Amino acid sequence: MSYRVGIGFDLHRLVEGRPLLLGGVKFDGELGLLGHSDADVVLHAICDAMLGAAGLGDIGEHFPDDDPELEGANSADLLLRVLEMVRRVGYDPVNVDVNVIAEYPRLGPRKDEMRRRVAALLGITSERVGVKARSMEGIGTIGNKKAVAAQAVVLLELRAGAGSI
Ligand SMILES: [Zn+2]
């Protein structure tokens, strides 16, 4: 069996008057994430980890932030497109692990929901998705609620019968 591992990182600014989506789950409140798409840092980090693992470049190459078609794009749709690209070269996701680094919002009560949402998008069971929340102890850009960041690691497995690339 052939495996590939990939790592992803993303960060978006927290601002007033924007939606806040993390791992495809909507959070209500006065602050949201600034970006060309819906700025879901968790899904973007997972996209990059999957693309990296499959040797397919990065999210900025596939979904440039000056593409008018991607304005306000739903990052769940982007993740599904990445999943399709990865499957096309013979790989399926095995598991995903994510660190969400945020002082705002409070993630604890919603972590399971985020796991289930990411698992459903990737077609894997939710025990194969880890979502861990970290604060920055009130220090720095993230600690001062100016941004949210996410790190993701993804393991891909070569599908039985698919040739190695
Ligand atoms: Zn992003």
mmCIF file of C-alpha atoms and ligand atoms in Angstrom:
data_model
loop_
_atom_site.group_PDB
_atom_site.id
_atom_site.type_symbol
_atom_site.label_atom_id
_atom_site.label_comp_id
_atom_site.label_asym_id
_atom_site.label_seq_id
_atom_site.Cartn_x
_atom_site.Cartn_y
_atom_site.Cartn_z
ATOM 1 C CA MET A 1 0.000 0.000 0.000
ATOM 2 C CA SER A 2 1.298 3.424 -0.914
ATOM 3 C CA TYR A 3 0.705 6.420 1.335
ATOM 4 C CA ARG A 4 1.310 10.147 0.977
ATOM 5 C CA VAL A 5 1.270 12.753 3.751
ATOM 6 C CA GLY A 6 0.684 16.485 3.284
ATOM 7 C CA ILE A 7 0.719 19.577 5.483
ATOM 8 C CA GLY A 8 -1.315 22.771 5.145
ATOM 9 C CA PHE A 9 -1.411 26.142 6.881
ATOM 10 C CA ASP A 10 -3.716 29.129 6.473
ATOM 11 C CA LEU A 11 -4.506 32.406 8.216
ATOM 12 C CA HIS A 12 -7.195 35.028 7.643
ATOM 13 C CA ARG A 13 -7.876 38.370 9.318
ATOM 14 C CA LEU A 14 -10.828 38.695 11.702
ATOM 15 C CA VAL A 15 -12.963 41.736 10.841
ATOM 16 C CA GLU A 16 -16.436 43.059 11.519
ATOM 17 C CA GLY A 17 -19.252 42.408 9.082
ATOM 18 C CA ARG A 18 -18.020 39.173 7.542
ATOM 19 C CA PRO A 19 -19.330 35.625 7.900
ATOM 20 C CA LEU A 20 -17.387 33.224 10.113
ATOM 21 C CA LEU A 21 -17.077 29.679 8.821
ATOM 22 C CA LEU A 22 -14.624 27.186 10.290
ATOM 23 C CA GLY A 23 -14.514 23.630 9.022
ATOM 24 C CA GLY A 24 -17.694 24.329 7.088
ATOM 25 C CA VAL A 25 -19.554 25.233 10.306
ATOM 26 C CA LYS A 26 -21.069 28.707 10.667
ATOM 27 C CA PHE A 27 -20.407 30.701 13.856
ATOM 28 C CA ASP A 28 -22.660 33.626 14.735
ATOM 29 C CA GLY A 29 -21.104 36.788 16.165
ATOM 30 C CA GLU A 30 -19.834 40.233 15.249
ATOM 31 C CA LEU A 31 -16.499 39.112 13.763
ATOM 32 C CA GLY A 32 -15.823 37.091 10.616
ATOM 33 C CA LEU A 33 -12.917 36.211 8.353
ATOM 34 C CA LEU A 34 -11.739 38.445 5.536
ATOM 35 C CA GLY A 35 -10.980 36.822 2.202
ATOM 36 C CA HIS A 36 -11.872 36.528 -1.457
ATOM 37 C CA SER A 37 -13.811 33.318 -0.764
ATOM 38 C CA ASP A 38 -15.707 32.657 2.474
ATOM 39 C CA ALA A 39 -12.206 32.537 4.095
ATOM 40 C CA ASP A 40 -12.712 29.217 5.924
ATOM 41 C CA VAL A 41 -9.132 28.777 7.200
ATOM 42 C CA VAL A 42 -9.764 25.202 8.338
ATOM 43 C CA LEU A 43 -10.977 23.975 4.961
ATOM 44 C CA HIS A 44 -8.238 25.934 3.171
ATOM 45 C CA ALA A 45 -5.532 24.302 5.308
ATOM 46 C CA ILE A 46 -7.046 20.873 4.565
ATOM 47 C CA CYS A 47 -7.157 21.674 0.816
ATOM 48 C CA ASP A 48 -3.466 22.600 0.861
ATOM 49 C CA ALA A 49 -2.526 19.472 2.815
ATOM 50 C CA MET A 50 -4.391 17.272 0.326
ATOM 51 C CA LEU A 51 -2.916 19.012 -2.712
ATOM 52 C CA GLY A 52 0.567 18.812 -1.188
ATOM 53 C CA ALA A 53 0.219 15.112 -0.394
ATOM 54 C CA ALA A 54 -0.896 14.338 -3.950
ATOM 55 C CA GLY A 55 1.849 16.467 -5.551
ATOM 56 C CA LEU A 56 -0.741 18.798 -7.057
ATOM 57 C CA GLY A 57 0.587 22.188 -5.975
ATOM 58 C CA ASP A 58 -1.313 24.510 -3.668
ATOM 59 C CA ILE A 59 -4.684 26.168 -3.268
ATOM 60 C CA GLY A 60 -3.491 29.530 -4.650
ATOM 61 C CA GLU A 61 -2.550 27.903 -7.976
ATOM 62 C CA HIS A 62 -5.918 26.205 -8.386
ATOM 63 C CA PHE A 63 -8.121 28.922 -6.895
ATOM 64 C CA PRO A 64 -6.384 32.304 -7.396
ATOM 65 C CA ASP A 65 -7.713 35.089 -5.185
ATOM 66 C CA ASP A 66 -8.110 37.410 -8.192
ATOM 67 C CA ASP A 67 -10.491 35.007 -9.972
ATOM 68 C CA PRO A 68 -13.885 36.785 -10.082
ATOM 69 C CA GLU A 69 -15.664 33.407 -10.241
ATOM 70 C CA LEU A 70 -14.304 32.573 -6.797
ATOM 71 C CA GLU A 71 -15.540 35.746 -5.104
ATOM 72 C CA GLY A 72 -17.540 34.662 -2.071
ATOM 73 C CA ALA A 73 -16.858 31.014 -2.973
ATOM 74 C CA ASN A 74 -18.042 28.356 -0.574
ATOM 75 C CA SER A 75 -14.899 26.623 0.689
ATOM 76 C CA ALA A 76 -16.797 23.346 1.066
ATOM 77 C CA ASP A 77 -17.151 23.406 -2.735
ATOM 78 C CA LEU A 78 -13.415 24.089 -3.079
ATOM 79 C CA LEU A 79 -12.619 21.126 -0.826
ATOM 80 C CA LEU A 80 -14.871 18.881 -2.928
ATOM 81 C CA ARG A 81 -13.033 20.036 -6.056
ATOM 82 C CA VAL A 82 -9.681 19.272 -4.384
ATOM 83 C CA LEU A 83 -10.978 15.841 -3.343
ATOM 84 C CA GLU A 84 -11.931 15.171 -6.956
ATOM 85 C CA MET A 85 -8.434 16.192 -8.169
ATOM 86 C CA VAL A 86 -6.795 13.936 -5.589
ATOM 87 C CA ARG A 87 -9.067 11.014 -6.504
ATOM 88 C CA ARG A 88 -8.332 11.533 -10.180
ATOM 89 C CA VAL A 89 -4.646 10.749 -9.526
ATOM 90 C CA GLY A 90 -5.599 7.609 -7.589
ATOM 91 C CA TYR A 91 -5.638 8.704 -3.951
ATOM 92 C CA ASP A 92 -8.264 8.650 -1.203
ATOM 93 C CA PRO A 93 -8.045 10.429 2.162
ATOM 94 C CA VAL A 94 -7.316 8.179 5.173
ATOM 95 C CA ASN A 95 -7.358 10.701 8.015
ATOM 96 C CA VAL A 96 -7.083 14.419 8.696
ATOM 97 C CA ASP A 97 -5.799 16.217 11.776
ATOM 98 C CA VAL A 98 -6.291 19.950 12.283
ATOM 99 C CA ASN A 99 -5.104 22.549 14.775
ATOM 100 C CA VAL A 100 -7.318 25.630 14.834
ATOM 101 C CA ILE A 101 -5.467 28.537 16.429
ATOM 102 C CA ALA A 102 -7.986 31.126 17.543
ATOM 103 C CA GLU A 103 -8.758 33.399 20.472
ATOM 104 C CA TYR A 104 -12.140 34.063 18.877
ATOM 105 C CA PRO A 105 -14.576 32.343 18.523
ATOM 106 C CA ARG A 106 -14.775 29.762 21.295
ATOM 107 C CA LEU A 107 -14.430 26.484 19.434
ATOM 108 C CA GLY A 108 -14.837 23.931 22.187
ATOM 109 C CA PRO A 109 -18.583 23.362 21.945
ATOM 110 C CA ARG A 110 -18.479 23.133 18.122
ATOM 111 C CA LYS A 111 -15.435 20.896 17.575
ATOM 112 C CA ASP A 112 -17.467 17.716 17.099
ATOM 113 C CA GLU A 113 -19.708 19.456 14.603
ATOM 114 C CA MET A 114 -16.623 20.567 12.658
ATOM 115 C CA ARG A 115 -15.250 17.010 12.685
ATOM 116 C CA ARG A 116 -18.514 15.613 11.371
ATOM 117 C CA ARG A 117 -18.764 18.272 8.655
ATOM 118 C CA VAL A 118 -15.182 17.723 7.418
ATOM 119 C CA ALA A 119 -15.678 13.934 7.524
ATOM 120 C CA ALA A 120 -18.899 14.195 5.508
ATOM 121 C CA LEU A 121 -17.200 16.368 2.875
ATOM 122 C CA LEU A 122 -14.292 13.922 2.537
ATOM 123 C CA GLY A 123 -16.434 10.777 2.653
ATOM 124 C CA ILE A 124 -14.664 9.349 5.717
ATOM 125 C CA THR A 125 -15.880 8.564 9.226
ATOM 126 C CA SER A 126 -15.616 11.317 11.829
ATOM 127 C CA GLU A 127 -13.174 9.329 14.018
ATOM 128 C CA ARG A 128 -10.722 9.851 11.146
ATOM 129 C CA VAL A 129 -10.918 13.636 11.571
ATOM 130 C CA GLY A 130 -9.206 15.432 14.446
ATOM 131 C CA VAL A 131 -10.077 19.037 15.269
ATOM 132 C CA LYS A 132 -8.062 20.563 18.095
ATOM 133 C CA ALA A 133 -8.478 24.102 19.392
ATOM 134 C CA ARG A 134 -5.581 26.242 20.627
ATOM 135 C CA SER A 135 -5.648 29.799 21.912
ATOM 136 C CA MET A 136 -2.656 32.148 21.856
ATOM 137 C CA GLU A 137 -3.048 33.112 25.536
ATOM 138 C CA GLY A 138 -3.953 36.690 24.568
ATOM 139 C CA ILE A 139 -0.587 37.250 22.865
ATOM 140 C CA GLY A 140 0.116 38.523 19.354
ATOM 141 C CA THR A 141 -2.068 38.881 16.288
ATOM 142 C CA ILE A 142 -4.214 35.821 16.919
ATOM 143 C CA GLY A 143 -4.272 36.371 20.669
ATOM 144 C CA ASN A 144 -5.625 39.880 20.064
ATOM 145 C CA LYS A 145 -8.486 38.504 17.926
ATOM 146 C CA LYS A 146 -7.088 40.002 14.709
ATOM 147 C CA ALA A 147 -6.782 36.663 12.896
ATOM 148 C CA VAL A 148 -7.531 32.951 12.967
ATOM 149 C CA ALA A 149 -5.071 30.329 11.701
ATOM 150 C CA ALA A 150 -5.263 26.608 11.009
ATOM 151 C CA GLN A 151 -2.768 23.816 10.411
ATOM 152 C CA ALA A 152 -3.746 20.516 8.827
ATOM 153 C CA VAL A 153 -2.080 17.181 8.170
ATOM 154 C CA VAL A 154 -3.687 14.731 5.746
ATOM 155 C CA LEU A 155 -2.779 11.126 4.934
ATOM 156 C CA LEU A 156 -3.702 9.824 1.497
ATOM 157 C CA GLU A 157 -3.752 6.177 0.446
ATOM 158 C CA LEU A 158 -3.275 4.919 -3.094
ATOM 159 C CA ARG A 159 -6.519 3.272 -4.133
ATOM 160 C CA ALA A 160 -6.241 -0.465 -4.841
ATOM 161 C CA GLY A 161 -5.637 -0.929 -8.546
ATOM 162 C CA ALA A 162 -4.484 2.661 -9.138
ATOM 163 C CA GLY A 163 -0.943 3.081 -10.474
ATOM 164 C CA SER A 164 1.582 4.948 -8.352
ATOM 165 C CA ILE A 165 2.379 8.445 -9.558
HETATM 166 ZN ZN ZN B 1 -7.494 30.856 3.052
#
